[in-house]
């Protein structure tokens, strides 16, 4: 005989199953967003970052990129296919030029072009200190991401020029 | 009965607030020095989102330019319209080869930029703080579609 007490517990259990299911099997969009969150976390840098942490973050950033990545930046002009190591060297050079850096993403739009590829449009904001001066910059960025061996990896980066001199 | 009325009021106020801040005015917290001294770092302004629905852009208008969305925008001043030419000679702005008086510019440096024409459907925008090196200053022609609206004051 099913009582209201039973019904209450069954509904609680169902809710828990749904929450657990969403946690264990996140949607594609959530998995892409998680990778982007990881990127902002690893790319950001606090003052006097220990060398070991820098190395850990570098390794983790490299894990977010595909083996080959297409870069398209107009100023300075950089366009072509770069290996994961080349991308890492560039990321490191940029990070090393800052004593502290905060990277944030806003207005993220994810468009899935197929089951295993997506195009992400976002606003990237950099706030930091390079040498002696404060640095602020904002860019619109278009990322191409692909699902490779269960992970959404960045396979293309384009800085969108909204102002043309 | 009173409860129903209160709920209805809250609903109407919430809906009104959402409409006002999504489609009519956008609050802006200013960060950066590119529009100083007229729009100082840390200041607060409102952007009228429907301004260019009713009016045509004009020289001197301060506009908000969107990136991928509305959460982070650029604040710049329109200095030239579509079809006009823009040039900087030793920090002085020339539009259609005529020197432009810019009372809003307090800090100037030696900017030099060869003449170029503003394309159709675009306007040329520059920040008021020309004391910043040209390479570090975001300026240039932008699609009108990127312009969210005009800054109210």
PDB file of C-alpha atoms in Angstrom:
ATOM      1  CA  UNK A   1       0.000   0.000   0.000  1.00  0.00           C
ATOM      2  CA  UNK A   2       1.481   3.353  -1.093  1.00  0.00           C
ATOM      3  CA  UNK A   3       1.047   6.109   1.455  1.00  0.00           C
ATOM      4  CA  UNK A   4       1.723   9.817   1.077  1.00  0.00           C
ATOM      5  CA  UNK A   5       4.893   9.249   3.133  1.00  0.00           C
ATOM      6  CA  UNK A   6       6.089   6.765   0.505  1.00  0.00           C
ATOM      7  CA  UNK A   7       5.243   9.165  -2.286  1.00  0.00           C
ATOM      8  CA  UNK A   8       7.239  11.894  -0.575  1.00  0.00           C
ATOM      9  CA  UNK A   9      10.329   9.695  -0.281  1.00  0.00           C
ATOM     10  CA  UNK A  10       9.983   8.445  -3.856  1.00  0.00           C
ATOM     11  CA  UNK A  11       9.832  12.036  -5.171  1.00  0.00           C
ATOM     12  CA  UNK A  12      12.885  13.001  -3.058  1.00  0.00           C
ATOM     13  CA  UNK A  13      14.731   9.967  -4.427  1.00  0.00           C
ATOM     14  CA  UNK A  14      13.760  10.860  -8.005  1.00  0.00           C
ATOM     15  CA  UNK A  15      15.029  14.418  -7.511  1.00  0.00           C
ATOM     16  CA  UNK A  16      18.326  13.074  -6.159  1.00  0.00           C
ATOM     17  CA  UNK A  17      18.677  10.727  -9.148  1.00  0.00           C
ATOM     18  CA  UNK A  18      18.053  13.637 -11.556  1.00  0.00           C
ATOM     19  CA  UNK A  19      20.596  15.879  -9.762  1.00  0.00           C
ATOM     20  CA  UNK A  20      23.159  13.063  -9.667  1.00  0.00           C
ATOM     21  CA  UNK A  21      22.529  12.317 -13.343  1.00  0.00           C
ATOM     22  CA  UNK A  22      23.082  15.974 -14.286  1.00  0.00           C
ATOM     23  CA  UNK A  23      26.260  16.033 -12.185  1.00  0.00           C
ATOM     24  CA  UNK A  24      27.691  12.782 -13.542  1.00  0.00           C
ATOM     25  CA  UNK A  25      26.585  13.280 -17.142  1.00  0.00           C
ATOM     26  CA  UNK A  26      26.757  17.038 -17.820  1.00  0.00           C
ATOM     27  CA  UNK A  27      25.461  18.391 -21.109  1.00  0.00           C
ATOM     28  CA  UNK A  28      27.884  19.208 -23.968  1.00  0.00           C
ATOM     29  CA  UNK A  29      27.415  22.917 -23.259  1.00  0.00           C
ATOM     30  CA  UNK A  30      28.339  22.510 -19.597  1.00  0.00           C
ATOM     31  CA  UNK A  31      31.453  20.530 -20.522  1.00  0.00           C
ATOM     32  CA  UNK A  32      32.568  23.237 -22.974  1.00  0.00           C
ATOM     33  CA  UNK A  33      31.922  25.939 -20.350  1.00  0.00           C
ATOM     34  CA  UNK A  34      33.903  23.971 -17.773  1.00  0.00           C
ATOM     35  CA  UNK A  35      36.902  23.901 -20.124  1.00  0.00           C
ATOM     36  CA  UNK A  36      36.584  27.677 -20.599  1.00  0.00           C
ATOM     37  CA  UNK A  37      36.435  28.175 -16.827  1.00  0.00           C
ATOM     38  CA  UNK A  38      39.558  26.044 -16.498  1.00  0.00           C
ATOM     39  CA  UNK A  39      41.296  28.168 -19.120  1.00  0.00           C
ATOM     40  CA  UNK A  40      40.559  31.422 -17.249  1.00  0.00           C
ATOM     41  CA  UNK A  41      41.685  29.874 -13.979  1.00  0.00           C
ATOM     42  CA  UNK A  42      44.953  28.489 -15.346  1.00  0.00           C
ATOM     43  CA  UNK A  43      45.783  31.560 -17.435  1.00  0.00           C
ATOM     44  CA  UNK A  44      45.266  33.959 -14.526  1.00  0.00           C
ATOM     45  CA  UNK A  45      48.228  34.658 -12.314  1.00  0.00           C
ATOM     46  CA  UNK A  46      48.649  36.109  -8.831  1.00  0.00           C
ATOM     47  CA  UNK A  47      51.577  38.281  -7.761  1.00  0.00           C
ATOM     48  CA  UNK A  48      54.729  36.268  -6.930  1.00  0.00           C
ATOM     49  CA  UNK A  49      53.366  33.028  -8.363  1.00  0.00           C
ATOM     50  CA  UNK A  50      55.648  30.148  -7.281  1.00  0.00           C
ATOM     51  CA  UNK A  51      57.588  28.480 -10.114  1.00  0.00           C
ATOM     52  CA  UNK A  52      56.050  25.098  -9.368  1.00  0.00           C
ATOM     53  CA  UNK A  53      52.552  26.547  -9.704  1.00  0.00           C
ATOM     54  CA  UNK A  54      53.546  28.214 -12.992  1.00  0.00           C
ATOM     55  CA  UNK A  55      54.725  24.844 -14.319  1.00  0.00           C
ATOM     56  CA  UNK A  56      51.551  23.087 -13.149  1.00  0.00           C
ATOM     57  CA  UNK A  57      49.346  25.721 -14.736  1.00  0.00           C
ATOM     58  CA  UNK A  58      51.330  25.592 -17.984  1.00  0.00           C
ATOM     59  CA  UNK A  59      50.869  21.839 -18.187  1.00  0.00           C
ATOM     60  CA  UNK A  60      47.172  22.184 -17.445  1.00  0.00           C
ATOM     61  CA  UNK A  61      46.729  24.888 -20.088  1.00  0.00           C
ATOM     62  CA  UNK A  62      48.423  22.679 -22.679  1.00  0.00           C
ATOM     63  CA  UNK A  63      45.875  19.970 -21.861  1.00  0.00           C
ATOM     64  CA  UNK A  64      43.093  22.310 -23.017  1.00  0.00           C
ATOM     65  CA  UNK A  65      44.432  22.571 -26.581  1.00  0.00           C
ATOM     66  CA  UNK A  66      44.251  20.117 -29.469  1.00  0.00           C
ATOM     67  CA  UNK A  67      47.499  18.792 -31.017  1.00  0.00           C
ATOM     68  CA  UNK A  68      47.149  21.406 -33.754  1.00  0.00           C
ATOM     69  CA  UNK A  69      45.528  24.775 -33.368  1.00  0.00           C
ATOM     70  CA  UNK A  70      44.752  27.442 -35.946  1.00  0.00           C
ATOM     71  CA  UNK A  71      45.650  30.951 -34.759  1.00  0.00           C
ATOM     72  CA  UNK A  72      44.320  34.095 -36.395  1.00  0.00           C
ATOM     73  CA  UNK A  73      45.368  37.436 -34.944  1.00  0.00           C
ATOM     74  CA  UNK A  74      45.569  40.606 -37.004  1.00  0.00           C
ATOM     75  CA  UNK A  75      47.731  42.818 -34.779  1.00  0.00           C
ATOM     76  CA  UNK A  76      50.497  41.642 -34.597  1.00  0.00           C
ATOM     77  CA  UNK A  77      49.786  39.574 -37.700  1.00  0.00           C
ATOM     78  CA  UNK A  78      49.802  35.905 -36.719  1.00  0.00           C
ATOM     79  CA  UNK A  79      48.009  33.410 -38.894  1.00  0.00           C
ATOM     80  CA  UNK A  80      48.583  29.719 -39.329  1.00  0.00           C
ATOM     81  CA  UNK A  81      48.577  26.259 -37.879  1.00  0.00           C
ATOM     82  CA  UNK A  82      50.505  25.900 -34.633  1.00  0.00           C
ATOM     83  CA  UNK A  83      51.392  22.828 -32.602  1.00  0.00           C
ATOM     84  CA  UNK A  84      50.323  22.499 -28.986  1.00  0.00           C
ATOM     85  CA  UNK A  85      53.914  23.188 -27.911  1.00  0.00           C
ATOM     86  CA  UNK A  86      54.133  26.357 -30.000  1.00  0.00           C
ATOM     87  CA  UNK A  87      50.855  27.573 -28.503  1.00  0.00           C
ATOM     88  CA  UNK A  88      52.183  26.824 -25.022  1.00  0.00           C
ATOM     89  CA  UNK A  89      55.389  28.769 -25.680  1.00  0.00           C
ATOM     90  CA  UNK A  90      53.292  31.770 -26.723  1.00  0.00           C
ATOM     91  CA  UNK A  91      50.981  31.480 -23.717  1.00  0.00           C
ATOM     92  CA  UNK A  92      54.031  31.263 -21.443  1.00  0.00           C
ATOM     93  CA  UNK A  93      55.632  34.306 -23.012  1.00  0.00           C
ATOM     94  CA  UNK A  94      52.443  36.307 -22.447  1.00  0.00           C
ATOM     95  CA  UNK A  95      52.046  35.071 -18.852  1.00  0.00           C
ATOM     96  CA  UNK A  96      55.704  35.798 -18.056  1.00  0.00           C
ATOM     97  CA  UNK A  97      55.358  39.373 -19.255  1.00  0.00           C
ATOM     98  CA  UNK A  98      52.849  40.004 -16.438  1.00  0.00           C
ATOM     99  CA  UNK A  99      53.533  40.122 -12.726  1.00  0.00           C
ATOM    100  CA  UNK A 100      49.842  39.460 -12.187  1.00  0.00           C
ATOM    101  CA  UNK A 101      47.020  38.719 -14.591  1.00  0.00           C
ATOM    102  CA  UNK A 102      43.301  38.113 -14.420  1.00  0.00           C
ATOM    103  CA  UNK A 103      41.573  36.580 -17.424  1.00  0.00           C
ATOM    104  CA  UNK A 104      37.778  36.577 -17.550  1.00  0.00           C
ATOM    105  CA  UNK A 105      35.247  35.531 -20.182  1.00  0.00           C
ATOM    106  CA  UNK A 106      31.851  37.187 -20.653  1.00  0.00           C
ATOM    107  CA  UNK A 107      28.838  36.768 -22.954  1.00  0.00           C
ATOM    108  CA  UNK A 108      29.725  33.211 -23.965  1.00  0.00           C
ATOM    109  CA  UNK A 109      27.709  31.815 -26.889  1.00  0.00           C
ATOM    110  CA  UNK A 110      28.247  28.187 -27.879  1.00  0.00           C
ATOM    111  CA  UNK A 111      27.100  26.904 -31.248  1.00  0.00           C
ATOM    112  CA  UNK A 112      27.484  23.186 -31.902  1.00  0.00           C
ATOM    113  CA  UNK A 113      28.326  22.615 -35.557  1.00  0.00           C
ATOM    114  CA  UNK A 114      28.280  18.836 -35.097  1.00  0.00           C
ATOM    115  CA  UNK A 115      28.259  16.293 -32.270  1.00  0.00           C
ATOM    116  CA  UNK A 116      31.990  16.715 -31.780  1.00  0.00           C
ATOM    117  CA  UNK A 117      32.706  20.305 -32.791  1.00  0.00           C
ATOM    118  CA  UNK A 118      31.594  23.733 -31.697  1.00  0.00           C
ATOM    119  CA  UNK A 119      32.219  27.412 -32.268  1.00  0.00           C
ATOM    120  CA  UNK A 120      32.371  29.620 -29.181  1.00  0.00           C
ATOM    121  CA  UNK A 121      32.060  33.390 -29.265  1.00  0.00           C
ATOM    122  CA  UNK A 122      32.995  35.344 -26.158  1.00  0.00           C
ATOM    123  CA  UNK A 123      34.381  38.574 -24.778  1.00  0.00           C
ATOM    124  CA  UNK A 124      37.774  38.177 -23.131  1.00  0.00           C
ATOM    125  CA  UNK A 125      38.929  40.685 -20.564  1.00  0.00           C
ATOM    126  CA  UNK A 126      42.525  40.901 -19.420  1.00  0.00           C
ATOM    127  CA  UNK A 127      43.406  42.858 -16.319  1.00  0.00           C
ATOM    128  CA  UNK A 128      46.955  42.827 -15.059  1.00  0.00           C
ATOM    129  CA  UNK A 129      50.230  44.475 -14.380  1.00  0.00           C
ATOM    130  CA  UNK A 130      53.037  44.243 -16.908  1.00  0.00           C
ATOM    131  CA  UNK A 131      56.406  45.466 -15.624  1.00  0.00           C
ATOM    132  CA  UNK A 132      55.514  48.739 -13.930  1.00  0.00           C
ATOM    133  CA  UNK A 133      52.205  49.627 -15.513  1.00  0.00           C
ATOM    134  CA  UNK A 134      48.609  48.514 -15.170  1.00  0.00           C
ATOM    135  CA  UNK A 135      47.200  46.764 -18.221  1.00  0.00           C
ATOM    136  CA  UNK A 136      43.587  46.401 -19.344  1.00  0.00           C
ATOM    137  CA  UNK A 137      42.382  44.952 -22.611  1.00  0.00           C
ATOM    138  CA  UNK A 138      39.161  43.568 -24.027  1.00  0.00           C
ATOM    139  CA  UNK A 139      38.845  41.403 -27.132  1.00  0.00           C
ATOM    140  CA  UNK A 140      36.108  39.476 -28.867  1.00  0.00           C
ATOM    141  CA  UNK A 141      37.340  35.931 -29.359  1.00  0.00           C
ATOM    142  CA  UNK A 142      36.083  33.137 -31.585  1.00  0.00           C
ATOM    143  CA  UNK A 143      37.175  29.683 -30.473  1.00  0.00           C
ATOM    144  CA  UNK A 144      36.813  26.415 -32.352  1.00  0.00           C
ATOM    145  CA  UNK A 145      36.513  23.451 -30.047  1.00  0.00           C
ATOM    146  CA  UNK A 146      36.483  19.750 -30.801  1.00  0.00           C
ATOM    147  CA  UNK A 147      35.650  16.757 -28.693  1.00  0.00           C
ATOM    148  CA  UNK A 148      38.707  14.541 -28.784  1.00  0.00           C
ATOM    149  CA  UNK A 149      38.801  11.413 -26.624  1.00  0.00           C
ATOM    150  CA  UNK A 150      35.966  12.694 -24.452  1.00  0.00           C
ATOM    151  CA  UNK A 151      37.460  16.147 -23.872  1.00  0.00           C
ATOM    152  CA  UNK A 152      36.482  19.425 -25.505  1.00  0.00           C
ATOM    153  CA  UNK A 153      39.765  20.911 -26.748  1.00  0.00           C
ATOM    154  CA  UNK A 154      40.536  24.237 -28.403  1.00  0.00           C
ATOM    155  CA  UNK A 155      41.497  23.755 -32.051  1.00  0.00           C
ATOM    156  CA  UNK A 156      41.217  27.336 -33.292  1.00  0.00           C
ATOM    157  CA  UNK A 157      41.535  30.848 -31.872  1.00  0.00           C
ATOM    158  CA  UNK A 158      40.584  34.001 -33.733  1.00  0.00           C
ATOM    159  CA  UNK A 159      40.686  37.508 -32.278  1.00  0.00           C
ATOM    160  CA  UNK A 160      37.775  39.350 -33.880  1.00  0.00           C
ATOM    161  CA  UNK A 161      38.609  42.911 -34.914  1.00  0.00           C
ATOM    162  CA  UNK A 162      35.707  45.147 -34.090  1.00  0.00           C
ATOM    163  CA  UNK A 163      37.610  48.367 -34.800  1.00  0.00           C
ATOM    164  CA  UNK A 164      39.487  48.751 -38.046  1.00  0.00           C
ATOM    165  CA  UNK A 165      42.007  51.577 -38.176  1.00  0.00           C
TER     166      UNK A 165
ATOM    167  CA  UNK B   1      -6.906  39.819  -1.519  1.00  0.00           C
ATOM    168  CA  UNK B   2      -4.142  42.214  -0.442  1.00  0.00           C
ATOM    169  CA  UNK B   3      -1.560  39.501  -1.002  1.00  0.00           C
ATOM    170  CA  UNK B   4      -2.743  39.002  -4.589  1.00  0.00           C
ATOM    171  CA  UNK B   5      -2.489  42.764  -5.217  1.00  0.00           C
ATOM    172  CA  UNK B   6       1.045  42.929  -3.781  1.00  0.00           C
ATOM    173  CA  UNK B   7       2.170  39.984  -5.878  1.00  0.00           C
ATOM    174  CA  UNK B   8       0.725  41.637  -8.972  1.00  0.00           C
ATOM    175  CA  UNK B   9       2.592  44.883  -8.153  1.00  0.00           C
ATOM    176  CA  UNK B  10       5.872  43.030  -7.639  1.00  0.00           C
ATOM    177  CA  UNK B  11       5.348  41.247 -10.950  1.00  0.00           C
ATOM    178  CA  UNK B  12       4.636  44.506 -12.809  1.00  0.00           C
ATOM    179  CA  UNK B  13       7.644  46.289 -11.216  1.00  0.00           C
ATOM    180  CA  UNK B  14       9.947  43.348 -12.032  1.00  0.00           C
ATOM    181  CA  UNK B  15       8.701  43.191 -15.619  1.00  0.00           C
ATOM    182  CA  UNK B  16       9.057  46.976 -16.001  1.00  0.00           C
ATOM    183  CA  UNK B  17      12.594  46.933 -14.569  1.00  0.00           C
ATOM    184  CA  UNK B  18      13.573  44.092 -16.882  1.00  0.00           C
ATOM    185  CA  UNK B  19      12.178  45.911 -19.955  1.00  0.00           C
ATOM    186  CA  UNK B  20      13.849  49.233 -18.978  1.00  0.00           C
ATOM    187  CA  UNK B  21      17.292  47.719 -18.339  1.00  0.00           C
ATOM    188  CA  UNK B  22      17.186  45.294 -21.292  1.00  0.00           C
ATOM    189  CA  UNK B  23      15.790  47.520 -24.025  1.00  0.00           C
ATOM    190  CA  UNK B  24      15.868  51.173 -22.960  1.00  0.00           C
ATOM    191  CA  UNK B  25      18.843  52.026 -20.768  1.00  0.00           C
ATOM    192  CA  UNK B  26      21.984  50.126 -19.903  1.00  0.00           C
ATOM    193  CA  UNK B  27      23.888  51.063 -16.731  1.00  0.00           C
ATOM    194  CA  UNK B  28      27.646  51.339 -17.320  1.00  0.00           C
ATOM    195  CA  UNK B  29      30.444  51.216 -14.767  1.00  0.00           C
ATOM    196  CA  UNK B  30      33.492  52.807 -16.382  1.00  0.00           C
ATOM    197  CA  UNK B  31      36.901  51.174 -16.268  1.00  0.00           C
ATOM    198  CA  UNK B  32      40.049  52.398 -17.958  1.00  0.00           C
ATOM    199  CA  UNK B  33      41.478  55.746 -18.995  1.00  0.00           C
ATOM    200  CA  UNK B  34      40.657  55.916 -22.701  1.00  0.00           C
ATOM    201  CA  UNK B  35      37.846  58.506 -22.247  1.00  0.00           C
ATOM    202  CA  UNK B  36      39.467  60.610 -19.534  1.00  0.00           C
ATOM    203  CA  UNK B  37      39.003  63.267 -18.287  1.00  0.00           C
ATOM    204  CA  UNK B  38      35.361  63.453 -19.439  1.00  0.00           C
ATOM    205  CA  UNK B  39      34.471  59.889 -18.447  1.00  0.00           C
ATOM    206  CA  UNK B  40      36.825  59.040 -15.575  1.00  0.00           C
ATOM    207  CA  UNK B  41      37.863  55.577 -14.464  1.00  0.00           C
ATOM    208  CA  UNK B  42      35.414  54.301 -11.840  1.00  0.00           C
ATOM    209  CA  UNK B  43      32.569  56.560 -13.006  1.00  0.00           C
ATOM    210  CA  UNK B  44      28.983  55.535 -13.666  1.00  0.00           C
ATOM    211  CA  UNK B  45      26.840  56.373 -16.697  1.00  0.00           C
ATOM    212  CA  UNK B  46      23.738  55.218 -18.558  1.00  0.00           C
ATOM    213  CA  UNK B  47      23.531  54.259 -22.211  1.00  0.00           C
ATOM    214  CA  UNK B  48      20.314  54.972 -24.133  1.00  0.00           C
ATOM    215  CA  UNK B  49      19.909  51.790 -26.149  1.00  0.00           C
ATOM    216  CA  UNK B  50      17.288  53.123 -28.567  1.00  0.00           C
ATOM    217  CA  UNK B  51      19.072  56.378 -29.452  1.00  0.00           C
ATOM    218  CA  UNK B  52      20.022  55.373 -33.013  1.00  0.00           C
ATOM    219  CA  UNK B  53      16.614  53.894 -33.645  1.00  0.00           C
ATOM    220  CA  UNK B  54      15.304  57.482 -33.691  1.00  0.00           C
ATOM    221  CA  UNK B  55      18.373  59.551 -34.573  1.00  0.00           C
ATOM    222  CA  UNK B  56      21.287  59.435 -36.979  1.00  0.00           C
ATOM    223  CA  UNK B  57      24.803  59.290 -35.462  1.00  0.00           C
ATOM    224  CA  UNK B  58      26.541  62.672 -35.264  1.00  0.00           C
ATOM    225  CA  UNK B  59      30.087  63.916 -34.791  1.00  0.00           C
ATOM    226  CA  UNK B  60      30.912  64.111 -31.088  1.00  0.00           C
ATOM    227  CA  UNK B  61      28.363  61.501 -29.931  1.00  0.00           C
ATOM    228  CA  UNK B  62      29.714  59.208 -27.226  1.00  0.00           C
ATOM    229  CA  UNK B  63      28.627  55.659 -27.946  1.00  0.00           C
ATOM    230  CA  UNK B  64      28.775  52.217 -26.348  1.00  0.00           C
ATOM    231  CA  UNK B  65      30.190  49.523 -28.635  1.00  0.00           C
ATOM    232  CA  UNK B  66      29.476  45.880 -27.946  1.00  0.00           C
ATOM    233  CA  UNK B  67      31.804  42.896 -28.176  1.00  0.00           C
ATOM    234  CA  UNK B  68      30.244  39.406 -28.007  1.00  0.00           C
ATOM    235  CA  UNK B  69      27.427  40.755 -25.847  1.00  0.00           C
ATOM    236  CA  UNK B  70      26.357  43.646 -23.628  1.00  0.00           C
ATOM    237  CA  UNK B  71      28.249  42.830 -20.435  1.00  0.00           C
ATOM    238  CA  UNK B  72      31.536  44.448 -21.501  1.00  0.00           C
ATOM    239  CA  UNK B  73      31.373  47.426 -23.867  1.00  0.00           C
ATOM    240  CA  UNK B  74      33.739  50.060 -25.221  1.00  0.00           C
ATOM    241  CA  UNK B  75      32.976  53.741 -24.727  1.00  0.00           C
ATOM    242  CA  UNK B  76      34.193  55.929 -27.620  1.00  0.00           C
ATOM    243  CA  UNK B  77      33.414  59.192 -29.365  1.00  0.00           C
ATOM    244  CA  UNK B  78      32.280  59.370 -33.010  1.00  0.00           C
ATOM    245  CA  UNK B  79      34.680  61.619 -34.935  1.00  0.00           C
ATOM    246  CA  UNK B  80      33.735  60.791 -38.530  1.00  0.00           C
ATOM    247  CA  UNK B  81      30.768  59.376 -40.412  1.00  0.00           C
ATOM    248  CA  UNK B  82      30.507  57.032 -43.405  1.00  0.00           C
ATOM    249  CA  UNK B  83      32.136  58.424 -46.557  1.00  0.00           C
ATOM    250  CA  UNK B  84      34.329  60.938 -44.678  1.00  0.00           C
ATOM    251  CA  UNK B  85      38.106  60.743 -44.463  1.00  0.00           C
ATOM    252  CA  UNK B  86      39.980  60.667 -41.144  1.00  0.00           C
ATOM    253  CA  UNK B  87      43.578  61.539 -40.460  1.00  0.00           C
ATOM    254  CA  UNK B  88      45.810  62.427 -37.497  1.00  0.00           C
ATOM    255  CA  UNK B  89      48.705  64.865 -37.963  1.00  0.00           C
ATOM    256  CA  UNK B  90      50.870  65.382 -34.880  1.00  0.00           C
ATOM    257  CA  UNK B  91      47.943  64.558 -32.632  1.00  0.00           C
ATOM    258  CA  UNK B  92      45.492  66.857 -34.445  1.00  0.00           C
ATOM    259  CA  UNK B  93      42.378  65.290 -35.983  1.00  0.00           C
ATOM    260  CA  UNK B  94      41.509  66.096 -39.595  1.00  0.00           C
ATOM    261  CA  UNK B  95      38.187  65.048 -41.109  1.00  0.00           C
ATOM    262  CA  UNK B  96      37.782  65.549 -44.869  1.00  0.00           C
ATOM    263  CA  UNK B  97      41.130  67.361 -44.731  1.00  0.00           C
ATOM    264  CA  UNK B  98      39.716  69.991 -42.345  1.00  0.00           C
ATOM    265  CA  UNK B  99      41.165  70.467 -38.889  1.00  0.00           C
ATOM    266  CA  UNK B 100      38.638  69.511 -36.196  1.00  0.00           C
ATOM    267  CA  UNK B 101      38.420  71.494 -32.957  1.00  0.00           C
ATOM    268  CA  UNK B 102      37.998  69.035 -30.129  1.00  0.00           C
ATOM    269  CA  UNK B 103      37.309  70.862 -26.848  1.00  0.00           C
ATOM    270  CA  UNK B 104      36.766  67.519 -25.113  1.00  0.00           C
ATOM    271  CA  UNK B 105      40.402  66.452 -25.688  1.00  0.00           C
ATOM    272  CA  UNK B 106      42.597  67.484 -22.758  1.00  0.00           C
ATOM    273  CA  UNK B 107      45.548  65.094 -23.139  1.00  0.00           C
ATOM    274  CA  UNK B 108      47.250  64.842 -26.494  1.00  0.00           C
ATOM    275  CA  UNK B 109      50.344  63.143 -27.889  1.00  0.00           C
ATOM    276  CA  UNK B 110      51.986  62.957 -31.246  1.00  0.00           C
ATOM    277  CA  UNK B 111      49.557  60.649 -33.085  1.00  0.00           C
ATOM    278  CA  UNK B 112      50.094  60.290 -36.821  1.00  0.00           C
ATOM    279  CA  UNK B 113      47.748  58.288 -38.995  1.00  0.00           C
ATOM    280  CA  UNK B 114      47.511  58.519 -42.776  1.00  0.00           C
ATOM    281  CA  UNK B 115      44.177  59.498 -44.294  1.00  0.00           C
ATOM    282  CA  UNK B 116      41.544  56.778 -44.721  1.00  0.00           C
ATOM    283  CA  UNK B 117      37.887  56.706 -45.704  1.00  0.00           C
ATOM    284  CA  UNK B 118      35.104  55.477 -43.455  1.00  0.00           C
ATOM    285  CA  UNK B 119      33.173  52.676 -45.174  1.00  0.00           C
ATOM    286  CA  UNK B 120      29.399  52.596 -45.687  1.00  0.00           C
ATOM    287  CA  UNK B 121      27.423  51.544 -42.619  1.00  0.00           C
ATOM    288  CA  UNK B 122      30.313  52.437 -40.347  1.00  0.00           C
ATOM    289  CA  UNK B 123      31.480  55.321 -38.176  1.00  0.00           C
ATOM    290  CA  UNK B 124      34.961  56.244 -36.957  1.00  0.00           C
ATOM    291  CA  UNK B 125      35.397  56.273 -33.185  1.00  0.00           C
ATOM    292  CA  UNK B 126      38.252  57.449 -30.960  1.00  0.00           C
ATOM    293  CA  UNK B 127      38.675  57.871 -27.203  1.00  0.00           C
ATOM    294  CA  UNK B 128      39.063  61.342 -25.661  1.00  0.00           C
ATOM    295  CA  UNK B 129      42.367  60.518 -23.967  1.00  0.00           C
ATOM    296  CA  UNK B 130      44.937  60.944 -26.741  1.00  0.00           C
ATOM    297  CA  UNK B 131      47.770  61.047 -24.183  1.00  0.00           C
ATOM    298  CA  UNK B 132      47.871  57.247 -24.411  1.00  0.00           C
ATOM    299  CA  UNK B 133      50.225  55.819 -27.039  1.00  0.00           C
ATOM    300  CA  UNK B 134      48.414  55.202 -30.334  1.00  0.00           C
ATOM    301  CA  UNK B 135      49.332  51.503 -30.297  1.00  0.00           C
ATOM    302  CA  UNK B 136      47.629  50.969 -26.944  1.00  0.00           C
ATOM    303  CA  UNK B 137      44.471  52.881 -27.791  1.00  0.00           C
ATOM    304  CA  UNK B 138      41.450  51.083 -29.268  1.00  0.00           C
ATOM    305  CA  UNK B 139      40.107  53.224 -32.115  1.00  0.00           C
ATOM    306  CA  UNK B 140      38.986  52.886 -35.707  1.00  0.00           C
ATOM    307  CA  UNK B 141      35.927  52.339 -37.827  1.00  0.00           C
ATOM    308  CA  UNK B 142      33.166  50.182 -36.491  1.00  0.00           C
ATOM    309  CA  UNK B 143      29.929  48.764 -37.921  1.00  0.00           C
ATOM    310  CA  UNK B 144      26.846  50.697 -36.821  1.00  0.00           C
ATOM    311  CA  UNK B 145      25.372  47.305 -35.876  1.00  0.00           C
ATOM    312  CA  UNK B 146      27.983  47.085 -33.109  1.00  0.00           C
ATOM    313  CA  UNK B 147      26.797  50.333 -31.556  1.00  0.00           C
ATOM    314  CA  UNK B 148      24.448  49.645 -28.678  1.00  0.00           C
ATOM    315  CA  UNK B 149      23.434  53.254 -28.161  1.00  0.00           C
ATOM    316  CA  UNK B 150      24.506  56.677 -26.987  1.00  0.00           C
ATOM    317  CA  UNK B 151      25.724  57.635 -23.541  1.00  0.00           C
ATOM    318  CA  UNK B 152      23.136  59.816 -21.813  1.00  0.00           C
ATOM    319  CA  UNK B 153      25.425  62.351 -20.078  1.00  0.00           C
TER     320      UNK B 153
END
